[in-house]
Coordinates of N, CA, C and O in Angstrom, one line a residue:
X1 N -10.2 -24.7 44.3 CA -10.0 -25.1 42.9 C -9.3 -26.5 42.9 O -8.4 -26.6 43.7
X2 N -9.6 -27.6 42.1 CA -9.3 -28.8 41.8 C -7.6 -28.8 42.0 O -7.2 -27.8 42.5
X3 N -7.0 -29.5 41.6 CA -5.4 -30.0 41.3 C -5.8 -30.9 40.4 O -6.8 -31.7 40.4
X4 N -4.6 -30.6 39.1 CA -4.8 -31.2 37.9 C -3.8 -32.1 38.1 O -2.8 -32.0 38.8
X5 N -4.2 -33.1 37.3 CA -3.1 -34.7 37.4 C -1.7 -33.9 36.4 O -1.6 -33.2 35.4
X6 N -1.0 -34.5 37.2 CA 0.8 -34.2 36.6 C 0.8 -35.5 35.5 O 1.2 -35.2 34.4
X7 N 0.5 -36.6 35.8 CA 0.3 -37.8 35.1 C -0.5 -38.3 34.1 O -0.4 -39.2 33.3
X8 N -1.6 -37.1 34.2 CA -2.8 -37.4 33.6 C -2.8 -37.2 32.1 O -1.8 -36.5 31.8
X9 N -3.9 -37.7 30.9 CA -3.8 -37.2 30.0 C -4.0 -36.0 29.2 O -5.1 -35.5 29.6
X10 N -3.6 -35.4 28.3 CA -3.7 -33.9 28.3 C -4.1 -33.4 26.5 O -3.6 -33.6 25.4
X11 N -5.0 -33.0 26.9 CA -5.7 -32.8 25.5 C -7.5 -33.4 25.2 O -8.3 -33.8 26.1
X12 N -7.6 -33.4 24.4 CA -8.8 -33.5 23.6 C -9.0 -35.3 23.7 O -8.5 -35.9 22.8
X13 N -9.4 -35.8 24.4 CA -9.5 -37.7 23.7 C -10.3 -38.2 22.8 O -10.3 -39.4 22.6
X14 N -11.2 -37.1 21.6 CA -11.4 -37.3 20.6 C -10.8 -36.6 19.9 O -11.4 -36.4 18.8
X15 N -9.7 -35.9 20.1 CA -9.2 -35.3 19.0 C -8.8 -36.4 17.9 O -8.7 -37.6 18.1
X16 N -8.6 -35.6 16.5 CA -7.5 -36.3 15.5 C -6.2 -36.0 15.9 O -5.8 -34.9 16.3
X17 N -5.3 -37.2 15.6 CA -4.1 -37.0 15.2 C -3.6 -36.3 13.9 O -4.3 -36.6 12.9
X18 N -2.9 -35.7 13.7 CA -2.3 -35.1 12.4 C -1.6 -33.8 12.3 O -1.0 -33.8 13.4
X19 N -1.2 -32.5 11.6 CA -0.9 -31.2 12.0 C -1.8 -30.9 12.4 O -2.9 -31.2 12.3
X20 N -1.1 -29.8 13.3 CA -1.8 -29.4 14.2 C -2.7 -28.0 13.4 O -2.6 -27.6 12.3
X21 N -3.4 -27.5 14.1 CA -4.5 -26.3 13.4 C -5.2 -25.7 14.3 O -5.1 -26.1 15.5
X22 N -6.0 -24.7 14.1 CA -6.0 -23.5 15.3 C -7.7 -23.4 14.7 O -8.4 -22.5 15.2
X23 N -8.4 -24.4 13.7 CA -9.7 -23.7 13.8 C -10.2 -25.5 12.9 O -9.7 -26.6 12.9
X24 N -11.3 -25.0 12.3 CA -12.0 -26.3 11.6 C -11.2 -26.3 10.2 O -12.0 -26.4 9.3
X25 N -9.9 -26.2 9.8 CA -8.9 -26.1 8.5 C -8.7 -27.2 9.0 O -9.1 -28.0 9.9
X26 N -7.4 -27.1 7.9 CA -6.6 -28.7 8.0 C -5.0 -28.0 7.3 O -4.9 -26.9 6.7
X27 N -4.2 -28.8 7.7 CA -3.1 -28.4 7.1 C -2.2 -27.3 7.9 O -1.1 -26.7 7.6
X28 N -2.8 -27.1 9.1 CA -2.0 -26.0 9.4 C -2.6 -24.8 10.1 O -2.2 -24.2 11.1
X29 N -3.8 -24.7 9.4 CA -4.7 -23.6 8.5 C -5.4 -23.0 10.0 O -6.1 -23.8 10.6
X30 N -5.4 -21.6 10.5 CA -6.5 -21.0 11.0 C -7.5 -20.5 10.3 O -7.7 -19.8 9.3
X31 N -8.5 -21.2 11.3 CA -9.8 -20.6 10.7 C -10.4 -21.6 9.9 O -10.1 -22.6 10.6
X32 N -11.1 -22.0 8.7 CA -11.7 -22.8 8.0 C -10.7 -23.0 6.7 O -10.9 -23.9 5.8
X33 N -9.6 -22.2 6.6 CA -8.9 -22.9 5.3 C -7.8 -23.9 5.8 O -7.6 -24.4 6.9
X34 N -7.0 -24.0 4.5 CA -6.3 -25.0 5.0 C -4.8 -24.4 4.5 O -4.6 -23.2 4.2
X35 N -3.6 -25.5 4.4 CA -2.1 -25.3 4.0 C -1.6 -24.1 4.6 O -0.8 -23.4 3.9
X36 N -1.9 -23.6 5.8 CA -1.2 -22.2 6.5 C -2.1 -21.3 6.8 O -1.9 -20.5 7.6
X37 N -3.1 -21.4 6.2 CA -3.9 -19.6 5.9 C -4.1 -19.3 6.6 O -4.0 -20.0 7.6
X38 N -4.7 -17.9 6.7 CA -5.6 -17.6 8.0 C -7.0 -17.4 7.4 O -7.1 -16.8 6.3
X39 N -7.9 -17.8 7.9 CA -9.5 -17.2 7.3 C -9.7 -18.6 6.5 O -9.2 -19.7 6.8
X40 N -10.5 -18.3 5.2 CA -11.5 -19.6 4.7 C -10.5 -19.8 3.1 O -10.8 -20.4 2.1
X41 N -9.4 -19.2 3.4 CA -8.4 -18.8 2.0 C -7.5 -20.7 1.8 O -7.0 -21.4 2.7
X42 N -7.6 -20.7 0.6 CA -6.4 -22.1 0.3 C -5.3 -21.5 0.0 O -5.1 -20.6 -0.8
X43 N -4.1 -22.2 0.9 CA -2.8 -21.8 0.8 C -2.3 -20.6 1.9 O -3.1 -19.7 2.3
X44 N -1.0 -20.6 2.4 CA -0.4 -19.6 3.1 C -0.9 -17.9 3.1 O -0.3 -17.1 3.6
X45 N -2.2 -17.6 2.3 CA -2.5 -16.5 2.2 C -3.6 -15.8 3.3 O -4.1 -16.7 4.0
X46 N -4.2 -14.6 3.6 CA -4.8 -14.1 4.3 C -6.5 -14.0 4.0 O -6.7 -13.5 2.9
X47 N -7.2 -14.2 4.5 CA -8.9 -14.0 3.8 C -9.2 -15.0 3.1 O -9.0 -16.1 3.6
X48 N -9.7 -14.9 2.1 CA -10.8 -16.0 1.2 C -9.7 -16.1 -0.2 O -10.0 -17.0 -1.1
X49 N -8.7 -15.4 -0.2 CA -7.9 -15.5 -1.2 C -6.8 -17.2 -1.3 O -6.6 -17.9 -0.4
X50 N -6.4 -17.4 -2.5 CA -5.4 -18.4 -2.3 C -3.7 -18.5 -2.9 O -3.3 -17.9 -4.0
X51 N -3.4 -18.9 -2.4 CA -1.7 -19.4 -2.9 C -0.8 -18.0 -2.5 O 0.2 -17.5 -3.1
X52 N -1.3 -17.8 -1.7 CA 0.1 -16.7 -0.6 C -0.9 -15.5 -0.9 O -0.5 -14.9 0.1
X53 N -1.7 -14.8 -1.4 CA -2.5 -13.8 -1.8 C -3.1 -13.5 -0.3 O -3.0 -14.2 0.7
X54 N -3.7 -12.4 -0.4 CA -4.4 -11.5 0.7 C -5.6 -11.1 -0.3 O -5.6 -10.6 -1.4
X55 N -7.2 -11.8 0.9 CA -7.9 -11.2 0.3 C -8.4 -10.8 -1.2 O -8.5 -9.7 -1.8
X56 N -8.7 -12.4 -1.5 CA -9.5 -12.5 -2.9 C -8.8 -13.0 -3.9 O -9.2 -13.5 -4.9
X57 N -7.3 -12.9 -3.3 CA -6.3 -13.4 -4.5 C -5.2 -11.9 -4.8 O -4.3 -11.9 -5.7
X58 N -5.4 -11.0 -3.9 CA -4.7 -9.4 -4.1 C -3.1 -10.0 -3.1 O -3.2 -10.4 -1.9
X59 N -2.3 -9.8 -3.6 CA -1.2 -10.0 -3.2 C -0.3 -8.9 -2.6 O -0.3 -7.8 -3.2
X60 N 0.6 -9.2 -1.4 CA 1.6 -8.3 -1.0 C 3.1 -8.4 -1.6 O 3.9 -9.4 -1.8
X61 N 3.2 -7.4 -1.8 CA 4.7 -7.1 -2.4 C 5.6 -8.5 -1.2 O 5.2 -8.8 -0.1
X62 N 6.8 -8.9 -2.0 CA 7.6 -9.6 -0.8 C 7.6 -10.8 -1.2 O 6.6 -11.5 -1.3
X63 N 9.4 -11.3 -1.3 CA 9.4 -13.0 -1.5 C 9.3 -12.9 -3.1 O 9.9 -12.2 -3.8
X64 N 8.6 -13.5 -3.4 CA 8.2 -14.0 -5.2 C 7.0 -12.7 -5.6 O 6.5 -12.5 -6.7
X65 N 6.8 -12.0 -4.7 CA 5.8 -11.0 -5.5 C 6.5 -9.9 -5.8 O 6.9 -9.3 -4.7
X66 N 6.8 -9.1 -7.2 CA 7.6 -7.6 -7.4 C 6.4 -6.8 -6.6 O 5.5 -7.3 -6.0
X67 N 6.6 -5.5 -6.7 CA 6.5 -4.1 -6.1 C 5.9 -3.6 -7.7 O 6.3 -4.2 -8.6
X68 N 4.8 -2.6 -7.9 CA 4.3 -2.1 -9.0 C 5.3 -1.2 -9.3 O 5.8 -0.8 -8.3
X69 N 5.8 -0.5 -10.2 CA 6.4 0.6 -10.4 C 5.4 2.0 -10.8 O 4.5 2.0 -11.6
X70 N 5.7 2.8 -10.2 CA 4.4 4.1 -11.2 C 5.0 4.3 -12.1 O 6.1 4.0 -12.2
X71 N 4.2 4.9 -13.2 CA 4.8 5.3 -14.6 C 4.0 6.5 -14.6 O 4.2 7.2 -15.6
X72 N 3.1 6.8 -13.9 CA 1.9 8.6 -14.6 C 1.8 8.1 -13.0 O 1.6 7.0 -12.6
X73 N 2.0 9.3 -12.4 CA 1.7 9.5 -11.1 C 1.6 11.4 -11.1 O 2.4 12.1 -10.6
X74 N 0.3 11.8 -11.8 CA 0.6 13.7 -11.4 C -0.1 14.1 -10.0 O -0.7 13.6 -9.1
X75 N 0.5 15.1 -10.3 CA 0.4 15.8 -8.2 C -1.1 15.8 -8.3 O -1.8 15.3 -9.2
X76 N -1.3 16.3 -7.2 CA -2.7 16.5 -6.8 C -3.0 17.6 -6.5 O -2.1 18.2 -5.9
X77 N -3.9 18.2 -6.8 CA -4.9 19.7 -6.5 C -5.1 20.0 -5.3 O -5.9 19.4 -4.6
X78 N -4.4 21.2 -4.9 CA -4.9 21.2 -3.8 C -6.3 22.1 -3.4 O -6.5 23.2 -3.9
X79 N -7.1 21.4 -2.2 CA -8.4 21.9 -2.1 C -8.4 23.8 -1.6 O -7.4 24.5 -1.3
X80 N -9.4 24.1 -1.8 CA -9.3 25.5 -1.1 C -9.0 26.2 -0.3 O -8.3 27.3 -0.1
X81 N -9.9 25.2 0.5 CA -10.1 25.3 2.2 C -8.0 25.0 2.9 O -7.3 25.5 3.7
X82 N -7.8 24.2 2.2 CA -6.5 24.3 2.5 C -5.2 25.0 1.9 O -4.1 25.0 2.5
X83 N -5.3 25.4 1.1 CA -4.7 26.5 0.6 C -4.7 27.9 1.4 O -3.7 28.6 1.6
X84 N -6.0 28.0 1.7 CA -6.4 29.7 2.3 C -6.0 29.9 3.4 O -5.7 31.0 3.9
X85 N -5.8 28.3 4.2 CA -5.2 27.6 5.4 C -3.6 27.3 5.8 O -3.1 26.8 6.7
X86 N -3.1 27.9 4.7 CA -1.5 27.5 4.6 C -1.2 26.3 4.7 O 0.0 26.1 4.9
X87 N -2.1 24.9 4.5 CA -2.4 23.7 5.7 C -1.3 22.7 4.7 O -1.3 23.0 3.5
X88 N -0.4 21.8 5.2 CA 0.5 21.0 4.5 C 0.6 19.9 5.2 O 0.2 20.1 6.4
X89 N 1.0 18.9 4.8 CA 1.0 17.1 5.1 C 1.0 16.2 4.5 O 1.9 16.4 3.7
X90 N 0.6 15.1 4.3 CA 0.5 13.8 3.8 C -0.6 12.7 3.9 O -0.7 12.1 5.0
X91 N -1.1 12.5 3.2 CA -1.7 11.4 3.1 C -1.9 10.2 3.0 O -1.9 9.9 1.8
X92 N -2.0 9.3 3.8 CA -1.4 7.8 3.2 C -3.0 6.8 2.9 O -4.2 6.8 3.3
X93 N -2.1 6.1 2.0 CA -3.7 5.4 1.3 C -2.9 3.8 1.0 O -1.9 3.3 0.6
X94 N -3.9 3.3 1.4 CA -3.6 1.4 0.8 C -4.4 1.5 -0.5 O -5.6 1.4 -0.3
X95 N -3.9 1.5 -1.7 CA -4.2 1.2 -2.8 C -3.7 -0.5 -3.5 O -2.6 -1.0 -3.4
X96 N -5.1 -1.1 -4.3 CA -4.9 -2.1 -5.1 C -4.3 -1.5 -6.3 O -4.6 -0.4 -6.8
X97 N -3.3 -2.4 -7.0 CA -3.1 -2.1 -8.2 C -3.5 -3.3 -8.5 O -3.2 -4.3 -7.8
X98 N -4.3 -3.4 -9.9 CA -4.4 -4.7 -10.5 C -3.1 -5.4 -11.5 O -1.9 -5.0 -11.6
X99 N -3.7 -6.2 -12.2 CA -2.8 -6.7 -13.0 C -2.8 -6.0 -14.5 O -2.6 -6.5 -15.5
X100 N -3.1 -4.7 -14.4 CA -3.1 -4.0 -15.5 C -2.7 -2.6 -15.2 O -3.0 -1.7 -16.0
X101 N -2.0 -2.3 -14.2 CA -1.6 -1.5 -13.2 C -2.2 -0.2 -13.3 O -1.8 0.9 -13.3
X102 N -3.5 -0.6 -13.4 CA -4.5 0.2 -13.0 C -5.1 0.5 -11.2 O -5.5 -0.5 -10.5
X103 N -5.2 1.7 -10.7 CA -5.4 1.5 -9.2 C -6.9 1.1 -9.2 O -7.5 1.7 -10.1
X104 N -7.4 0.6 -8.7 CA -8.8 -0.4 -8.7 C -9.7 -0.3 -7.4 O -10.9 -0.5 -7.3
X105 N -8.4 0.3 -5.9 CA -9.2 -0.2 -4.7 C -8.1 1.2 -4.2 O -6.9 1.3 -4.3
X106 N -9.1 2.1 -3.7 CA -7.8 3.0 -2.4 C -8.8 3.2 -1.5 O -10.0 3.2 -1.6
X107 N -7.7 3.2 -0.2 CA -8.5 3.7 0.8 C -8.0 4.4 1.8 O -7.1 3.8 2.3
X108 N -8.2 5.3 2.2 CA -7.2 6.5 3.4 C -7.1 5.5 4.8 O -7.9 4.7 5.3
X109 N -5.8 6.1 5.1 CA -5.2 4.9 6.3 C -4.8 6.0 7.2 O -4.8 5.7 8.4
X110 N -4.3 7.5 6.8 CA -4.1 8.5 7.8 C -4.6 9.6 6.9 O -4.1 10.0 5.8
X111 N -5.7 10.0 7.6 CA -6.0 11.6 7.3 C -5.2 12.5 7.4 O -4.2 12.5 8.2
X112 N -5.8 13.8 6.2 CA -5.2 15.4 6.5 C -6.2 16.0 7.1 O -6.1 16.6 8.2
X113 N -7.4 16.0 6.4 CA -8.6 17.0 6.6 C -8.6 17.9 5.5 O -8.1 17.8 4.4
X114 N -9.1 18.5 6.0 CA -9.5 20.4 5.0 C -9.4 19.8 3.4 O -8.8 20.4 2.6
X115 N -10.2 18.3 2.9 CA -10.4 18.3 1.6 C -9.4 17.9 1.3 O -9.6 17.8 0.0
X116 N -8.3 17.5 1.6 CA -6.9 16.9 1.2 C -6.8 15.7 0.5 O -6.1 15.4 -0.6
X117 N -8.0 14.8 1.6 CA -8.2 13.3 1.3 C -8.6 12.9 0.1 O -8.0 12.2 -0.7
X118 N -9.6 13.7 -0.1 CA -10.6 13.9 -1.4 C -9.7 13.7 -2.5 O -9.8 13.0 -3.5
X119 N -8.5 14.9 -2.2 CA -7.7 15.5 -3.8 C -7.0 14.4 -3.9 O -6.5 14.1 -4.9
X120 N -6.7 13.5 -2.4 CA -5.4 12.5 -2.9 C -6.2 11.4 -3.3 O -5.6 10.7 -4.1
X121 N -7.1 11.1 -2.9 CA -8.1 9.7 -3.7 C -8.2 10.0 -5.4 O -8.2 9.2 -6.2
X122 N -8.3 11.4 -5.6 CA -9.0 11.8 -6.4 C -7.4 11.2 -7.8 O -7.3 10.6 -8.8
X123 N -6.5 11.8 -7.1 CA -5.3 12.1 -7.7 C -4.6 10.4 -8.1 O -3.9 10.1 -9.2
X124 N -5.0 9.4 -7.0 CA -4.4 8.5 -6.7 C -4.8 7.7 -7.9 O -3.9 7.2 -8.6
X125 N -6.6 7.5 -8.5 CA -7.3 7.1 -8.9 C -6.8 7.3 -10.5 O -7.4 6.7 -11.4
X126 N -5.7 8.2 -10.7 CA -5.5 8.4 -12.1 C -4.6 7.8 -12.2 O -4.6 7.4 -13.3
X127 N -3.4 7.4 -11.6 CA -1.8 7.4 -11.4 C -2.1 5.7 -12.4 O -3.1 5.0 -12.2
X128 N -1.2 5.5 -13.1 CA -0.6 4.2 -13.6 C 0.9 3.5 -13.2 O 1.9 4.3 -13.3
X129 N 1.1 2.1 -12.8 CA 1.7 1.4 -12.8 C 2.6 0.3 -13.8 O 2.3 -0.8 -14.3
X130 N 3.4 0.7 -13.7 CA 3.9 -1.2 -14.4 C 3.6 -2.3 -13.2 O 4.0 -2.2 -12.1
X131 N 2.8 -3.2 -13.7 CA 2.2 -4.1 -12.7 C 3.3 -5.1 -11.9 O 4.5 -5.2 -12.2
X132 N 2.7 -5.8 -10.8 CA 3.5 -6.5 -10.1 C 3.7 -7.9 -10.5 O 2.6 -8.3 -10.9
X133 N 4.6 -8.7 -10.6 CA 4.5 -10.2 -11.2 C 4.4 -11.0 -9.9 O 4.1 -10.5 -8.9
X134 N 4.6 -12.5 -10.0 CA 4.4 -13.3 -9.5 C 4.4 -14.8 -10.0 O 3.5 -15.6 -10.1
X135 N 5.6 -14.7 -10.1 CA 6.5 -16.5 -10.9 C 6.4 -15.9 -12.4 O 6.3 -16.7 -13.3
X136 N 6.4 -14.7 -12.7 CA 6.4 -14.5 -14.3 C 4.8 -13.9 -14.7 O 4.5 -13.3 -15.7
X137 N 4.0 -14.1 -13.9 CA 2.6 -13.7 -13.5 C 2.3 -12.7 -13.1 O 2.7 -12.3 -12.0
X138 N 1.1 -11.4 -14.2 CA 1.0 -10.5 -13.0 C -0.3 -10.3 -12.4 O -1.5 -10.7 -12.8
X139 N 0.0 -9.8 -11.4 CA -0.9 -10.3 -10.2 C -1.2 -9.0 -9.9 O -0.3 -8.1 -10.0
X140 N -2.4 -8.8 -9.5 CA -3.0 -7.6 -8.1 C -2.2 -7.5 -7.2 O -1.7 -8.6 -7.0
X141 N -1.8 -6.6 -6.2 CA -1.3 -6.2 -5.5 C -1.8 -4.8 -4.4 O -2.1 -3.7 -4.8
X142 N -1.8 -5.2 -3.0 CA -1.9 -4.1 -2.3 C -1.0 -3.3 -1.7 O -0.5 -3.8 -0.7
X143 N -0.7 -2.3 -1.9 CA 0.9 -1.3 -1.5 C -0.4 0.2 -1.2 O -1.5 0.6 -1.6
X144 N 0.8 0.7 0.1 CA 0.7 1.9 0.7 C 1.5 2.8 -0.2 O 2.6 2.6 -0.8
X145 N 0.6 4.0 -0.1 CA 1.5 5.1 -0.7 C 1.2 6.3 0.0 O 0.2 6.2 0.7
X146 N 1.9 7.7 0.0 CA 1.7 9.1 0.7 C 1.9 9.7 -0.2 O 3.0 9.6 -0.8
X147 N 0.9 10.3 -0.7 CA 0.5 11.6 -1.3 C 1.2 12.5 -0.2 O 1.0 12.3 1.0
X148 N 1.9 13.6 -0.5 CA 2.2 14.9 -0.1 C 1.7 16.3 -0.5 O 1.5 16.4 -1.7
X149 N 1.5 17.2 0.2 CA 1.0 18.3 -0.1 C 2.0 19.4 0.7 O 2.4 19.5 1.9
X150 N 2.1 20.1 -0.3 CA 3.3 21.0 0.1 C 2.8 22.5 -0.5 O 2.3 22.5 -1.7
X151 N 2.9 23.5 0.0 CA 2.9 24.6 -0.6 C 4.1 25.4 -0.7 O 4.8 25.4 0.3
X152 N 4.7 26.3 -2.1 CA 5.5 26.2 -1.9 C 5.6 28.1 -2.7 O 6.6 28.8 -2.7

């Protein structure tokens, strides 16, 4: 194997000078966006989204973004098959709330089984929010939640 020059020059000799960047962005930017991002997003945000947002423009709680509050969140039904089953747990789901704190996007992140998922998709899909802001703005938002199932 060769010996690399201790002296020698190091790097790209057609690179640009400027911030530095981890893909064809500018600014910082991995991937094709720029000002921080990761992916093809403008601004510190994640995906194709922009200005600190994840994915489309859906933002994470944290910093300048509030947390949704629930206001109608009723239990959920439980399925048969788990009932007859004595079966109990939790379900967790990454749900969008939009800016009308309506839930818009869920998706199961840890199964129960025995039809559980179903009742808590089913259940999640009704629940209302006071929406999240953002500088006085409300904004979409992605937040985890656990549905519980308990028999009692």
């Amino acid at each position: 194997m060769p010996t690399m020059s201790q002296t020698g020059p190091w790097g790209d000799p057609q690179g640009a000078l400027g911030l530095l960047s981890s893909g064809p962005g500018a600014d910082g930017g991995i991937g094709s966006g720029n000002r921080g991002g990761v992916g093809p997003g403008q601004g510190p945000g994640l995906g194709p989204g922009q200005g600190g947002g994840c994915c489309d423009g859906v933002y994470n709680p944290g910093g300048d973004v509030s947390k949704p509050i629930p206001i109608y969140k009723p239990e959920p039904a439980y399925s048969e098959e788990a009932r007859k089953a004595k079966y109990q747990g939790a379900v967790e789901l990454w749900i969008v709330v939009d800016a009308s704190g309506t839930v818009s996007d869920v998706r199961v992140v840890r199964s129960l089984g025995m039809g559980l998922d179903e009742k808590a998709v089913e259940a999640v899909r009704t629940w209302k929010f006071k929406p999240a802001y953002r500088n006085r703005v409300l904004v979409p938002v992605r937040v985890m939640v656990e549905v519980v199932f308990r028999l009692f």
